mmCIF file of C-alpha atoms in Angstrom:
data_model
loop_
_atom_site.group_PDB
_atom_site.id
_atom_site.type_symbol
_atom_site.label_atom_id
_atom_site.label_comp_id
_atom_site.label_asym_id
_atom_site.label_seq_id
_atom_site.Cartn_x
_atom_site.Cartn_y
_atom_site.Cartn_z
ATOM 1 C CA MET A 223 -40.509 -0.398 2.070
ATOM 2 C CA LYS A 224 -41.433 2.704 4.475
ATOM 3 C CA LYS A 225 -39.960 1.714 6.585
ATOM 4 C CA ILE A 226 -36.578 1.421 4.781
ATOM 5 C CA ALA A 227 -37.000 4.879 3.542
ATOM 6 C CA LEU A 228 -37.795 6.480 7.059
ATOM 7 C CA ILE A 229 -34.067 4.591 8.347
ATOM 8 C CA LEU A 230 -32.727 5.899 4.690
ATOM 9 C CA GLN A 231 -33.606 9.778 5.872
ATOM 10 C CA ASN A 232 -32.691 9.603 9.159
ATOM 11 C CA SER A 233 -30.129 11.763 9.946
ATOM 12 C CA TYR A 234 -28.136 9.663 12.822
ATOM 13 C CA LEU A 235 -27.801 7.402 10.099
ATOM 14 C CA HIS A 236 -26.848 10.021 7.652
ATOM 15 C CA LEU A 237 -23.735 11.065 10.663
ATOM 16 C CA ALA A 238 -22.891 7.007 10.815
ATOM 17 C CA LEU A 239 -22.299 6.610 7.704
ATOM 18 C CA ARG A 240 -20.028 10.231 6.803
ATOM 19 C CA LEU A 241 -18.030 9.234 9.925
ATOM 20 C CA PHE A 242 -17.787 6.077 8.180
ATOM 21 C CA LEU A 243 -16.201 7.163 5.117
ATOM 22 C CA GLY A 244 -14.407 10.233 6.470
ATOM 23 C CA ALA A 245 -12.492 7.545 8.577
ATOM 24 C CA THR A 246 -11.983 5.382 6.065
ATOM 25 C CA PHE A 247 -10.861 7.412 3.130
ATOM 26 C CA ILE A 248 -8.378 9.663 6.184
ATOM 27 C CA ALA A 249 -7.163 6.531 6.932
ATOM 28 C CA SER A 250 -6.543 5.239 3.929
ATOM 29 C CA ALA A 251 -5.003 8.621 2.309
ATOM 30 C CA VAL A 252 -2.636 8.312 5.974
ATOM 31 C CA ALA A 253 -1.384 5.285 4.801
ATOM 32 C CA LYS A 254 -0.362 5.947 1.241
ATOM 33 C CA LEU A 255 1.096 9.619 1.574
ATOM 34 C CA PRO A 256 4.196 8.268 3.448
ATOM 35 C CA MET A 257 5.156 5.735 0.406
ATOM 36 C CA GLN A 258 3.780 7.638 -2.221
ATOM 37 C CA GLU A 259 6.207 6.508 -5.219
ATOM 38 C CA ARG A 260 5.708 2.268 -3.473
ATOM 39 C CA PHE A 261 1.829 2.944 -4.315
ATOM 40 C CA ILE A 262 2.525 4.348 -7.695
ATOM 41 C CA ASP A 263 4.897 1.034 -8.573
ATOM 42 C CA VAL A 264 1.274 -1.202 -6.821
ATOM 43 C CA VAL A 265 -0.838 0.836 -9.595
ATOM 44 C CA LYS A 266 1.334 0.538 -12.457
ATOM 45 C CA ASP A 267 2.026 -3.386 -10.848
ATOM 46 C CA TYR A 268 -1.928 -4.048 -12.083
ATOM 47 C CA HIS A 269 -1.034 -3.451 -15.812
ATOM 48 C CA MET A 270 -5.191 -2.323 -15.239
ATOM 49 C CA LEU A 271 -3.615 1.727 -17.170
ATOM 50 C CA PRO A 272 -1.236 2.694 -19.440
ATOM 51 C CA ASP A 273 2.027 3.751 -17.113
ATOM 52 C CA PHE A 274 1.598 7.954 -16.853
ATOM 53 C CA LEU A 275 -2.233 7.623 -16.469
ATOM 54 C CA ALA A 276 -1.419 5.140 -13.745
ATOM 55 C CA SER A 277 1.950 7.921 -12.477
ATOM 56 C CA PHE A 278 -0.757 10.195 -12.671
ATOM 57 C CA TYR A 279 -3.915 7.582 -10.536
ATOM 58 C CA GLY A 280 -0.966 6.922 -7.702
ATOM 59 C CA SER A 281 -0.326 10.517 -7.333
ATOM 60 C CA VAL A 282 -3.853 12.213 -7.104
ATOM 61 C CA LEU A 283 -5.476 9.232 -5.269
ATOM 62 C CA PRO A 284 -3.959 9.866 -2.023
ATOM 63 C CA TRP A 285 -4.849 13.466 -1.836
ATOM 64 C CA LEU A 286 -7.914 13.083 -3.303
ATOM 65 C CA GLU A 287 -8.953 10.673 -0.903
ATOM 66 C CA LEU A 288 -7.455 12.760 2.232
ATOM 67 C CA LEU A 289 -9.682 15.540 0.748
ATOM 68 C CA LEU A 290 -12.708 13.786 0.113
ATOM 69 C CA GLY A 291 -12.517 11.785 4.025
ATOM 70 C CA VAL A 292 -12.301 15.386 5.889
ATOM 71 C CA TYR A 293 -15.328 17.191 3.602
ATOM 72 C CA ILE A 294 -17.450 14.602 4.083
ATOM 73 C CA LEU A 295 -16.104 14.392 7.681
ATOM 74 C CA LEU A 296 -17.223 17.607 8.524
ATOM 75 C CA GLY A 297 -20.383 17.647 5.976
ATOM 76 C CA MET A 298 -19.243 20.121 3.168
ATOM 77 C CA LEU A 299 -20.130 19.636 -0.443
ATOM 78 C CA ILE A 300 -21.713 16.739 0.651
ATOM 79 C CA LYS A 301 -23.490 15.602 -2.424
ATOM 80 C CA GLN A 302 -20.191 16.548 -4.694
ATOM 81 C CA THR A 303 -17.959 14.695 -2.742
ATOM 82 C CA SER A 304 -20.495 11.967 -2.153
ATOM 83 C CA PHE A 305 -20.498 11.733 -5.690
ATOM 84 C CA THR A 306 -16.556 11.638 -6.084
ATOM 85 C CA ILE A 307 -16.377 9.007 -3.332
ATOM 86 C CA ILE A 308 -18.431 6.482 -5.752
ATOM 87 C CA LEU A 309 -16.217 7.328 -8.744
ATOM 88 C CA ILE A 310 -13.584 6.430 -6.904
ATOM 89 C CA GLY A 311 -15.413 3.181 -4.828
ATOM 90 C CA ALA A 312 -15.945 2.397 -8.809
ATOM 91 C CA THR A 313 -12.311 2.269 -10.087
ATOM 92 C CA PHE A 314 -11.304 0.757 -6.762
ATOM 93 C CA MET A 315 -13.749 -2.366 -7.201
ATOM 94 C CA VAL A 316 -12.120 -2.634 -11.016
ATOM 95 C CA ALA A 317 -8.917 -2.725 -9.437
ATOM 96 C CA ASN A 318 -10.155 -5.132 -6.462
ATOM 97 C CA ILE A 319 -12.173 -7.524 -8.769
ATOM 98 C CA GLY A 320 -8.555 -7.403 -11.533
ATOM 99 C CA ALA A 321 -6.563 -7.928 -8.196
ATOM 100 C CA ILE A 322 -8.788 -11.136 -7.298
ATOM 101 C CA ALA A 323 -8.844 -12.315 -11.088
ATOM 102 C CA LYS A 324 -4.511 -12.437 -11.200
ATOM 103 C CA GLY A 325 -5.144 -14.409 -8.031
ATOM 104 C CA MET A 326 -3.815 -11.784 -6.109
ATOM 105 C CA GLU A 327 -4.354 -12.277 -1.769
ATOM 106 C CA HIS A 328 -4.183 -8.451 -0.544
ATOM 107 C CA CYS A 329 -5.566 -5.295 -1.433
ATOM 108 C CA GLY A 330 -2.264 -3.809 -2.670
ATOM 109 C CA THR A 331 -3.377 -0.524 -2.888
ATOM 110 C CA CYS A 332 -5.711 0.238 0.257
ATOM 111 C CA PHE A 333 -4.204 1.003 3.471
ATOM 112 C CA GLY A 334 -0.878 0.277 3.132
ATOM 113 C CA GLU A 335 0.852 -1.893 5.683
ATOM 114 C CA ALA A 336 -0.879 0.087 8.196
ATOM 115 C CA PHE A 337 -3.896 -2.376 8.009
ATOM 116 C CA PRO A 338 -3.397 -5.837 5.527
ATOM 117 C CA LEU A 339 -6.583 -6.319 4.036
ATOM 118 C CA SER A 340 -7.370 -9.239 1.902
ATOM 119 C CA ALA A 341 -8.750 -8.593 -1.949
ATOM 120 C CA PRO A 342 -12.490 -10.201 -1.063
ATOM 121 C CA ALA A 343 -12.299 -7.950 2.069
ATOM 122 C CA ALA A 344 -11.668 -4.721 0.075
ATOM 123 C CA LEU A 345 -13.407 -5.495 -2.753
ATOM 124 C CA ALA A 346 -16.806 -5.951 -0.070
ATOM 125 C CA LEU A 347 -15.686 -2.906 1.570
ATOM 126 C CA ASP A 348 -15.887 -1.047 -1.812
ATOM 127 C CA PHE A 349 -19.341 -1.831 -2.303
ATOM 128 C CA ILE A 350 -20.349 -0.860 1.500
ATOM 129 C CA ILE A 351 -18.431 2.472 0.700
ATOM 130 C CA ILE A 352 -20.255 3.271 -2.795
ATOM 131 C CA ILE A 353 -23.584 1.975 -0.915
ATOM 132 C CA ALA A 354 -23.075 4.825 2.008
ATOM 133 C CA ALA A 355 -21.613 7.061 -0.756
ATOM 134 C CA VAL A 356 -25.534 6.820 -2.816
ATOM 135 C CA VAL A 357 -27.558 7.139 -0.072
ATOM 136 C CA LEU A 358 -25.429 10.524 1.178
ATOM 137 C CA LEU A 359 -25.477 11.494 -2.755
ATOM 138 C CA VAL A 360 -29.421 10.802 -2.283
ATOM 139 C CA HIS A 361 -30.374 12.474 1.106
ATOM 140 C CA GLY A 362 -27.583 14.977 1.066
ATOM 141 C CA HIS A 363 -29.828 17.820 -0.088
ATOM 142 C CA ARG A 364 -30.997 17.121 3.835
ATOM 143 C CA ALA A 365 -30.609 18.450 7.409
ATOM 144 C CA GLN A 366 -27.479 17.348 8.531
ATOM 145 C CA ARG A 367 -26.203 16.570 11.907
ATOM 146 C CA LEU A 368 -23.025 18.163 13.011
ATOM 147 C CA SER A 369 -22.257 19.585 9.524
ATOM 148 C CA VAL A 370 -20.319 22.800 8.155
ATOM 149 C CA ASP A 371 -22.984 22.526 5.306
ATOM 150 C CA GLU A 372 -25.823 22.703 7.781
ATOM 151 C CA PHE A 373 -24.203 25.478 10.014
ATOM 152 C CA PHE A 374 -23.906 27.780 6.858
ATOM 153 C CA LYS A 375 -27.529 26.713 6.379
ATOM 154 C CA ARG A 376 -28.896 27.747 9.568
ATOM 155 C CA ARG A 377 -27.017 30.772 9.796
ATOM 156 C CA ALA A 378 -28.726 31.574 6.604
ATOM 157 C CA ALA A 379 -31.989 31.336 7.283
ATOM 158 C CA LYS A 380 -31.414 32.722 10.268
ATOM 159 C CA VAL A 381 -29.963 36.142 8.479
ATOM 160 C CA GLU A 382 -33.262 36.361 5.964
ATOM 161 C CA SER A 383 -35.952 35.450 8.593
ATOM 162 C CA GLN A 384 -34.667 38.367 10.703
ATOM 163 C CA PRO A 385 -36.435 41.556 9.837
ATOM 164 C CA ASP A 386 -35.322 44.384 7.753
ATOM 165 C CA CYS A 387 -34.717 47.367 10.222
ATOM 166 C CA SER A 388 -32.896 49.750 7.569
ATOM 167 C CA GLY A 389 -35.799 51.491 6.704
ATOM 168 C CA GLY A 390 -36.429 52.420 9.590
ATOM 169 C CA ASN A 391 -32.614 53.929 10.975
ATOM 170 C CA MET B 208 -25.488 30.606 -4.112
ATOM 171 C CA GLN B 209 -22.850 30.144 -1.371
ATOM 172 C CA SER B 210 -22.253 32.682 1.232
ATOM 173 C CA LYS B 211 -18.294 33.848 1.326
ATOM 174 C CA GLY B 212 -18.408 32.812 4.845
ATOM 175 C CA TYR B 213 -19.173 29.059 3.318
ATOM 176 C CA ILE B 214 -16.750 29.713 0.374
ATOM 177 C CA LEU B 215 -14.098 31.056 3.056
ATOM 178 C CA THR B 216 -14.546 28.389 4.908
ATOM 179 C CA VAL B 217 -13.793 25.708 2.645
ATOM 180 C CA LEU B 218 -11.383 26.924 1.198
ATOM 181 C CA ILE B 219 -9.204 27.014 4.650
ATOM 182 C CA ILE B 220 -10.375 23.500 5.604
ATOM 183 C CA THR B 221 -8.877 22.507 1.793
ATOM 184 C CA VAL B 222 -5.585 24.510 2.969
ATOM 185 C CA VAL B 223 -5.341 22.450 6.052
ATOM 186 C CA THR B 224 -5.910 19.194 4.812
ATOM 187 C CA LEU B 225 -3.393 19.321 1.881
ATOM 188 C CA ALA B 226 -1.012 21.240 4.426
ATOM 189 C CA ILE B 227 -1.353 18.171 7.165
ATOM 190 C CA GLY B 228 -1.219 15.559 3.466
ATOM 191 C CA ALA B 229 2.282 17.641 2.728
ATOM 192 C CA ALA B 230 3.660 17.015 6.144
ATOM 193 C CA LEU B 231 2.952 12.999 6.168
ATOM 194 C CA TRP B 232 4.242 12.662 2.821
ATOM 195 C CA HIS B 233 7.102 14.312 3.700
ATOM 196 C CA SER B 234 6.990 11.898 7.078
ATOM 197 C CA GLY B 235 7.831 9.124 4.229
ATOM 198 C CA THR B 236 10.844 7.333 4.583
ATOM 199 C CA GLN B 237 12.141 6.698 0.479
ATOM 200 C CA ARG B 238 15.615 5.827 1.480
ATOM 201 C CA LEU B 239 17.448 3.063 3.203
ATOM 202 C CA ILE B 240 19.874 3.437 5.441
ATOM 203 C CA ILE B 241 22.341 -0.065 4.124
ATOM 204 C CA ASP B 242 24.748 -2.118 5.883
ATOM 205 C CA LYS B 243 27.157 -2.693 3.498
ATOM 206 C CA GLU B 244 28.667 -5.389 5.417
ATOM 207 C CA CYS B 245 26.457 -8.451 5.148
ATOM 208 C CA ASP B 246 24.719 -10.234 8.125
ATOM 209 C CA GLY B 247 22.271 -12.450 6.918
ATOM 210 C CA TRP B 248 21.259 -14.217 3.736
ATOM 211 C CA CYS B 249 23.360 -12.126 0.952
ATOM 212 C CA ARG B 250 24.210 -13.443 -2.539
ATOM 213 C CA GLY B 251 26.405 -12.106 -5.129
ATOM 214 C CA ALA B 252 29.654 -9.845 -5.180
ATOM 215 C CA GLU B 253 31.944 -10.543 -2.409
ATOM 216 C CA GLU B 254 32.738 -6.617 -2.801
ATOM 217 C CA PRO B 255 29.901 -5.156 -3.870
ATOM 218 C CA LEU B 256 29.481 -1.703 -5.751
ATOM 219 C CA VAL B 257 26.102 -2.037 -5.806
ATOM 220 C CA ILE B 258 23.740 -3.719 -2.716
ATOM 221 C CA ILE B 259 20.132 -4.605 -3.321
ATOM 222 C CA ASP B 260 17.563 -4.966 -0.599
ATOM 223 C CA ALA B 261 14.296 -7.248 -0.990
ATOM 224 C CA PHE B 262 12.133 -7.353 1.552
ATOM 225 C CA PRO B 263 9.887 -9.830 -0.396
ATOM 226 C CA ASP B 264 6.491 -11.426 0.362
ATOM 227 C CA PHE B 265 5.356 -14.648 -0.454
ATOM 228 C CA GLY B 266 1.818 -13.681 -0.874
ATOM 229 C CA CYS B 267 2.665 -10.680 -3.108
ATOM 230 C CA GLN B 268 2.659 -11.668 -6.802
ATOM 231 C CA LEU B 269 4.683 -8.363 -7.315
ATOM 232 C CA CYS B 270 7.544 -9.206 -4.791
ATOM 233 C CA VAL B 271 7.664 -12.466 -6.416
ATOM 234 C CA ASN B 272 8.006 -10.953 -10.047
ATOM 235 C CA LYS B 273 11.177 -8.723 -8.123
ATOM 236 C CA GLU B 274 12.703 -11.356 -6.849
ATOM 237 C CA ARG B 275 12.943 -12.894 -10.687
ATOM 238 C CA MET B 276 14.192 -10.036 -12.022
ATOM 239 C CA ILE B 277 16.656 -9.968 -9.351
ATOM 240 C CA ILE B 278 18.355 -13.045 -9.488
ATOM 241 C CA GLN B 279 18.729 -12.555 -13.416
ATOM 242 C CA ALA B 280 20.394 -9.183 -12.494
ATOM 243 C CA LEU B 281 22.625 -11.489 -9.856
ATOM 244 C CA GLU B 282 23.392 -13.248 -13.000
ATOM 245 C CA VAL B 283 24.275 -9.808 -15.279
ATOM 246 C CA TYR B 284 26.521 -8.334 -12.826
ATOM 247 C CA PRO B 285 27.875 -11.494 -11.317
ATOM 248 C CA ASP B 286 31.281 -8.809 -10.263
ATOM 249 C CA ASP B 287 29.138 -5.706 -8.743
ATOM 250 C CA VAL B 288 26.311 -6.744 -7.179
ATOM 251 C CA ARG B 289 25.138 -8.018 -4.055
ATOM 252 C CA LEU B 290 21.131 -9.033 -2.991
ATOM 253 C CA ASP B 291 21.152 -8.724 0.599
ATOM 254 C CA TYR B 292 17.522 -10.631 1.246
ATOM 255 C CA HIS B 293 15.569 -9.671 4.565
ATOM 256 C CA HIS B 294 12.780 -11.670 5.810
ATOM 257 C CA TYR B 295 9.681 -9.613 5.610
ATOM 258 C CA PRO B 296 6.404 -12.043 5.523
ATOM 259 C CA TYR B 297 3.233 -10.026 5.476
ATOM 260 C CA ASN B 298 0.465 -12.816 5.774
ATOM 261 C CA ASP B 299 0.737 -16.106 7.714
ATOM 262 C CA PHE B 300 1.828 -18.623 5.321
ATOM 263 C CA SER B 301 4.263 -16.239 4.656
ATOM 264 C CA TYR B 302 5.661 -16.684 8.652
ATOM 265 C CA THR B 303 6.264 -20.450 7.542
ATOM 266 C CA LEU B 304 8.118 -19.876 4.177
ATOM 267 C CA ALA B 305 10.324 -17.531 6.020
ATOM 268 C CA GLU B 306 10.899 -20.279 8.902
ATOM 269 C CA ALA B 307 11.121 -23.146 6.255
ATOM 270 C CA LEU B 308 13.882 -20.433 4.096
ATOM 271 C CA GLU B 309 15.788 -20.579 7.434
ATOM 272 C CA CYS B 310 15.424 -24.275 7.707
ATOM 273 C CA ALA B 311 17.185 -24.814 4.452
ATOM 274 C CA GLY B 312 19.494 -22.389 5.395
ATOM 275 C CA GLU B 313 20.548 -25.241 8.350
ATOM 276 C CA GLN B 314 21.178 -27.268 5.711
ATOM 277 C CA ASP B 315 23.078 -25.125 3.297
ATOM 278 C CA LYS B 316 20.105 -25.034 1.196
ATOM 279 C CA PHE B 317 18.613 -21.331 1.732
ATOM 280 C CA TRP B 318 19.286 -19.970 -2.013
ATOM 281 C CA GLU B 319 18.187 -23.582 -3.229
ATOM 282 C CA LEU B 320 14.896 -23.471 -1.573
ATOM 283 C CA HIS B 321 14.332 -19.739 -1.889
ATOM 284 C CA ASP B 322 15.296 -20.052 -5.839
ATOM 285 C CA LYS B 323 12.878 -23.459 -6.001
ATOM 286 C CA ILE B 324 10.028 -20.468 -4.616
ATOM 287 C CA TYR B 325 10.915 -17.715 -6.596
ATOM 288 C CA LEU B 326 11.531 -18.753 -9.935
ATOM 289 C CA GLU B 327 9.160 -21.388 -10.078
ATOM 290 C CA ASP B 328 5.615 -22.047 -7.763
ATOM 291 C CA VAL B 329 4.770 -20.267 -4.820
ATOM 292 C CA PRO B 330 3.849 -22.745 -2.378
ATOM 293 C CA GLU B 331 0.428 -21.893 -1.424
ATOM 294 C CA ASP B 332 0.225 -25.215 1.528
ATOM 295 C CA MET B 333 2.894 -27.571 3.826
ATOM 296 C CA SER B 334 2.448 -30.296 1.525
ATOM 297 C CA GLU B 335 3.659 -28.179 -1.963
ATOM 298 C CA LEU B 336 6.288 -26.481 0.455
ATOM 299 C CA LEU B 337 7.588 -30.423 1.933
ATOM 300 C CA ALA B 338 7.573 -31.141 -2.469
ATOM 301 C CA ALA B 339 9.361 -28.355 -2.947
ATOM 302 C CA ALA B 340 12.161 -28.417 -0.240
ATOM 303 C CA GLU B 341 12.214 -32.510 -1.178
ATOM 304 C CA ASN B 342 12.781 -30.661 -4.268
ATOM 305 C CA VAL B 343 15.836 -29.234 -3.272
ATOM 306 C CA GLY B 344 17.420 -32.232 -1.736
ATOM 307 C CA LEU B 345 16.578 -31.376 1.348
ATOM 308 C CA ASP B 346 16.780 -33.742 4.610
ATOM 309 C CA ILE B 347 12.607 -34.081 4.756
ATOM 310 C CA ASP B 348 12.937 -35.268 8.405
ATOM 311 C CA LEU B 349 15.623 -32.530 9.789
ATOM 312 C CA PHE B 350 13.775 -29.797 8.179
ATOM 313 C CA ASN B 351 10.356 -31.352 9.246
ATOM 314 C CA GLU B 352 12.118 -31.306 12.523
ATOM 315 C CA SER B 353 13.609 -27.705 12.251
ATOM 316 C CA LEU B 354 10.442 -26.131 11.305
ATOM 317 C CA ASP B 355 7.933 -27.350 13.657
ATOM 318 C CA SER B 356 10.462 -26.967 16.451
ATOM 319 C CA GLY B 357 9.585 -23.002 15.793
ATOM 320 C CA LYS B 358 12.865 -22.201 16.408
ATOM 321 C CA PHE B 359 13.027 -19.575 13.852
ATOM 322 C CA LYS B 360 9.774 -18.118 14.703
ATOM 323 C CA ASP B 361 11.718 -14.520 16.949
ATOM 324 C CA LYS B 362 14.576 -14.641 14.111
ATOM 325 C CA ILE B 363 11.839 -14.053 11.590
ATOM 326 C CA LEU B 364 9.455 -11.054 13.706
ATOM 327 C CA ALA B 365 13.104 -9.174 14.634
ATOM 328 C CA GLU B 366 14.193 -9.335 11.468
ATOM 329 C CA ARG B 367 10.622 -7.977 10.020
ATOM 330 C CA ALA B 368 10.607 -5.957 13.353
ATOM 331 C CA GLN B 369 14.219 -4.560 12.251
ATOM 332 C CA ALA B 370 12.774 -3.851 8.680
ATOM 333 C CA ILE B 371 10.375 -1.431 10.028
ATOM 334 C CA ALA B 372 12.424 0.522 11.999
ATOM 335 C CA ASP B 373 14.800 0.789 9.300
ATOM 336 C CA GLY B 374 12.308 2.803 8.098
ATOM 337 C CA ALA B 375 11.999 -0.455 4.886
ATOM 338 C CA GLN B 376 8.371 -0.371 3.181
ATOM 339 C CA ALA B 377 7.080 -4.172 2.940
ATOM 340 C CA MET B 378 7.340 -5.900 -0.490
ATOM 341 C CA SER B 379 10.017 -3.872 -1.394
ATOM 342 C CA VAL B 380 13.009 -3.702 -3.324
ATOM 343 C CA TYR B 381 16.209 -0.872 -2.585
ATOM 344 C CA ILE B 382 19.272 -0.114 -4.740
ATOM 345 C CA ASN B 383 22.094 1.567 -2.940
ATOM 346 C CA GLY B 384 19.329 2.603 -0.365
ATOM 347 C CA ASN B 385 17.011 4.191 -2.911
ATOM 348 C CA LEU B 386 14.012 2.709 -3.657
ATOM 349 C CA TYR B 387 13.590 1.045 -6.662
ATOM 350 C CA THR B 388 9.796 2.560 -8.135
ATOM 351 C CA GLY B 389 10.500 1.114 -11.689
ATOM 352 C CA SER B 390 8.715 -1.656 -13.078
ATOM 353 C CA ALA B 391 8.661 -5.273 -11.738
ATOM 354 C CA SER B 392 8.483 -6.625 -15.154
ATOM 355 C CA SER B 393 11.500 -5.045 -16.952
ATOM 356 C CA LEU B 394 14.235 -6.830 -16.303
ATOM 357 C CA ASP B 395 15.520 -3.228 -18.509
ATOM 358 C CA ASP B 396 14.099 -0.914 -16.275
ATOM 359 C CA PHE B 397 16.337 -2.446 -13.363
ATOM 360 C CA CYS B 398 19.140 -2.637 -14.822
ATOM 361 C CA ASP B 399 19.220 0.858 -15.932
ATOM 362 C CA VAL B 400 19.288 2.017 -12.262
ATOM 363 C CA ILE B 401 21.947 -0.496 -11.562
ATOM 364 C CA ASP B 402 23.799 0.634 -14.095
ATOM 365 C CA ASN B 403 23.309 4.119 -12.797
ATOM 366 C CA GLU B 404 24.552 3.500 -9.487
ATOM 367 C CA LEU B 405 27.512 1.403 -11.022
ATOM 368 C CA GLU B 406 28.334 4.613 -12.783
ATOM 369 C CA LYS B 407 28.351 6.705 -9.715
ATOM 370 C CA ALA B 408 30.190 4.199 -7.758
ATOM 371 C CA GLY B 409 33.169 4.599 -11.156
ATOM 372 C CA ALA B 410 32.976 8.006 -10.804
ATOM 373 C CA ALA B 411 33.108 8.605 -6.861
ATOM 374 C CA GLY B 412 35.967 5.710 -7.073
ATOM 375 C CA GLY B 413 37.878 8.019 -10.161
ATOM 376 C CA GLU B 414 37.880 10.836 -7.872
ATOM 377 C CA GLN B 415 39.654 9.226 -4.956
#
């Protein structure tokens, strides 16, 4: 157990998870944004949400995915971003379980034409996304390699540790 | 409390990301350049005012629903609407089904097999496909021979490549070149869009 806990605290693992989540979310957004109307259509046809909510979800999701992907990749607002990714991952899982239950073969809302994904593969990916985001949420307060958050943390610490010379001038 | 520098960095990255997103969004083709002459599998009016371009995939229930809706719409507007069917297979067996339609076309039964597949059950394996082919009265030996030869493979691939080059989105339907984004289960919605196009065509005809 201790070994697993140590692995989960490893900053290189966190970096790898950030790269994975960032790349996945950015790829997903890039696939959806040029065909957003079609994506809204797909969401509506899942018949899981009322039309106005499906339109809202379909309109907002690609933009949110792009922002979350960039944030997590650059290591910005890691805890908040991880939390939002968990919520979005949960909606993906519900959609994919619904798709499988309806006998649909493809995940129409994943990566579009760019990277066709079967519904079970999409469900497995959703699960991995949620696990990765949970690890980052739990350990997001620790030092993060190559991240904007860490850069500013260190800068603040450096400023605080410098002796205050203003009194001597 | 975050520093001003941090907040500014987050804001700048957010704005730049959204700008890139806007460029991506803008690059999307929602309109298809339509070919008024039928150069493939077409059905419906000979001098159509409205052309429906369909790029369905057999494995996609949404596409099956849309194809069913189009068939119904063709019955509502027999003199004004034409369907231009384009092969745009997505998974392995969809390629086989697309080839099967071409093989049926050799025996002048393209639309018979098309309707059998889309209006009833989409075959999931070869035995179901052969049963469907037999059901529409195809010569099974000829059909098998044609399918085994793989002679339509290149045609299907070329048609798919052309659809992508024309900016068509997979599993989509275009009405006079405009992407149909309405429901795939409401014929009324679909007919509203067709009526709108007919109105436009009527107005343009009246001005001439």
